[in-house]
């Protein structure tokens, strides 16, 4: 499915804005990767933001949380909070300050 988070086709890294080679990142990975694909919860990242063990989304917990929150907001705008919880089972927005 086409991403509901970023415009298609992606031309720049979703996180840092770099031009160049981009890789598709499933916002919710592991057992939820198929749901990310189904609902368009993907973004394109440069190699550093995707793969780097310290600075990349997989190695930086703050970046990962930020992307999860962006994904949850996009999903809930299109569907609902109830549907998000049914599919993904975790509220990533609970950690936000109000």
mmCIF file of C-alpha atoms in Angstrom:
data_model
loop_
_atom_site.group_PDB
_atom_site.id
_atom_site.type_symbol
_atom_site.label_atom_id
_atom_site.label_comp_id
_atom_site.label_asym_id
_atom_site.label_seq_id
_atom_site.Cartn_x
_atom_site.Cartn_y
_atom_site.Cartn_z
ATOM 1 C CA UNK A 1 0.000 0.000 0.000
ATOM 2 C CA UNK A 2 1.085 3.575 -0.627
ATOM 3 C CA UNK A 3 2.417 5.354 2.460
ATOM 4 C CA UNK A 4 -0.097 7.352 4.486
ATOM 5 C CA UNK A 5 2.784 9.132 6.237
ATOM 6 C CA UNK A 6 4.854 10.573 3.394
ATOM 7 C CA UNK A 7 4.251 11.609 -0.166
ATOM 8 C CA UNK A 8 4.981 9.227 -3.001
ATOM 9 C CA UNK A 9 7.465 8.943 -4.487
ATOM 10 C CA UNK A 10 9.798 9.782 -1.647
ATOM 11 C CA UNK A 11 12.676 11.961 -2.773
ATOM 12 C CA UNK A 12 14.400 12.681 0.542
ATOM 13 C CA UNK A 13 15.045 10.923 3.847
ATOM 14 C CA UNK A 14 11.971 11.256 6.059
ATOM 15 C CA UNK A 15 14.099 11.971 9.134
ATOM 16 C CA UNK A 16 17.086 14.050 8.022
ATOM 17 C CA UNK A 17 16.054 15.239 4.572
ATOM 18 C CA UNK A 18 19.135 13.851 2.814
ATOM 19 C CA UNK A 19 19.000 13.170 -0.911
ATOM 20 C CA UNK A 20 20.351 9.940 -2.352
ATOM 21 C CA UNK A 21 19.768 6.279 -1.840
ATOM 22 C CA UNK A 22 16.700 5.606 0.278
ATOM 23 C CA UNK A 23 15.344 2.452 1.872
ATOM 24 C CA UNK A 24 11.762 1.667 2.805
ATOM 25 C CA UNK A 25 11.277 1.459 6.582
ATOM 26 C CA UNK A 26 8.240 -0.238 8.105
ATOM 27 C CA UNK A 27 7.280 1.944 11.053
ATOM 28 C CA UNK A 28 6.077 -0.998 13.111
ATOM 29 C CA UNK A 29 8.417 -3.904 12.505
ATOM 30 C CA UNK A 30 8.763 -7.468 13.665
ATOM 31 C CA UNK A 31 5.379 -9.183 13.904
ATOM 32 C CA UNK A 32 3.678 -5.894 12.962
ATOM 33 C CA UNK A 33 5.638 -5.431 9.723
ATOM 34 C CA UNK A 34 2.806 -6.944 7.667
ATOM 35 C CA UNK A 35 0.329 -4.502 9.244
ATOM 36 C CA UNK A 36 2.652 -1.585 8.484
ATOM 37 C CA UNK A 37 2.677 -2.692 4.855
ATOM 38 C CA UNK A 38 -1.079 -3.237 4.747
ATOM 39 C CA UNK A 39 -1.970 0.152 6.242
ATOM 40 C CA UNK A 40 0.736 2.229 4.532
ATOM 41 C CA UNK A 41 2.819 2.838 7.631
ATOM 42 C CA UNK A 42 6.132 3.161 5.839
ATOM 43 C CA UNK A 43 8.672 5.921 5.296
ATOM 44 C CA UNK A 44 11.865 6.167 3.277
ATOM 45 C CA UNK A 45 15.141 6.681 5.101
ATOM 46 C CA UNK A 46 18.726 7.289 4.008
ATOM 47 C CA UNK A 47 21.235 4.548 4.836
ATOM 48 C CA UNK A 48 22.465 6.322 7.977
ATOM 49 C CA UNK A 49 18.989 6.974 9.397
ATOM 50 C CA UNK A 50 17.936 3.416 8.611
ATOM 51 C CA UNK A 51 20.989 1.251 9.275
ATOM 52 C CA UNK A 52 23.440 3.068 11.559
ATOM 53 C CA UNK A 53 23.643 1.232 14.893
ATOM 54 C CA UNK A 54 23.764 4.439 16.951
ATOM 55 C CA UNK A 55 22.232 7.206 14.837
ATOM 56 C CA UNK A 56 19.743 5.152 12.857
ATOM 57 C CA UNK A 57 16.117 4.538 13.727
ATOM 58 C CA UNK A 58 16.827 0.934 14.744
ATOM 59 C CA UNK A 59 19.574 1.985 17.179
ATOM 60 C CA UNK A 60 18.207 5.252 18.568
ATOM 61 C CA UNK A 61 15.222 4.701 20.873
ATOM 62 C CA UNK A 62 14.167 8.372 20.712
ATOM 63 C CA UNK A 63 14.054 8.338 16.898
ATOM 64 C CA UNK A 64 12.162 5.062 16.915
ATOM 65 C CA UNK A 65 9.585 6.417 19.368
ATOM 66 C CA UNK A 66 9.170 9.597 17.308
ATOM 67 C CA UNK A 67 8.526 7.551 14.148
ATOM 68 C CA UNK A 68 6.091 5.284 16.031
ATOM 69 C CA UNK A 69 4.191 8.350 17.261
ATOM 70 C CA UNK A 70 4.056 9.855 13.764
ATOM 71 C CA UNK A 71 2.798 6.533 12.420
ATOM 72 C CA UNK A 72 0.147 6.203 15.102
ATOM 73 C CA UNK A 73 -1.116 9.745 14.493
ATOM 74 C CA UNK A 74 -1.346 9.130 10.731
ATOM 75 C CA UNK A 75 -3.172 5.830 11.265
ATOM 76 C CA UNK A 76 -5.636 7.328 13.745
ATOM 77 C CA UNK A 77 -6.347 10.272 11.453
ATOM 78 C CA UNK A 78 -7.332 7.847 8.697
ATOM 79 C CA UNK A 79 -8.963 5.148 10.850
ATOM 80 C CA UNK A 80 -9.356 5.513 14.631
ATOM 81 C CA UNK A 81 -7.571 5.056 17.945
ATOM 82 C CA UNK A 82 -9.699 1.991 18.652
ATOM 83 C CA UNK A 83 -8.637 0.388 15.356
ATOM 84 C CA UNK A 84 -4.970 1.217 16.050
ATOM 85 C CA UNK A 85 -5.155 -0.527 19.403
ATOM 86 C CA UNK A 86 -6.891 -3.547 17.846
ATOM 87 C CA UNK A 87 -4.175 -3.908 15.214
ATOM 88 C CA UNK A 88 -1.009 -2.859 17.066
ATOM 89 C CA UNK A 89 -1.972 -3.309 20.732
ATOM 90 C CA UNK A 90 0.193 -0.494 22.108
ATOM 91 C CA UNK A 91 -0.363 3.239 22.488
ATOM 92 C CA UNK A 92 2.864 5.040 21.558
ATOM 93 C CA UNK A 93 1.299 8.413 22.297
ATOM 94 C CA UNK A 94 1.058 7.658 26.040
ATOM 95 C CA UNK A 95 4.653 8.850 26.443
ATOM 96 C CA UNK A 96 3.942 12.356 25.147
ATOM 97 C CA UNK A 97 3.834 15.260 27.536
ATOM 98 C CA UNK A 98 0.487 17.028 27.684
#
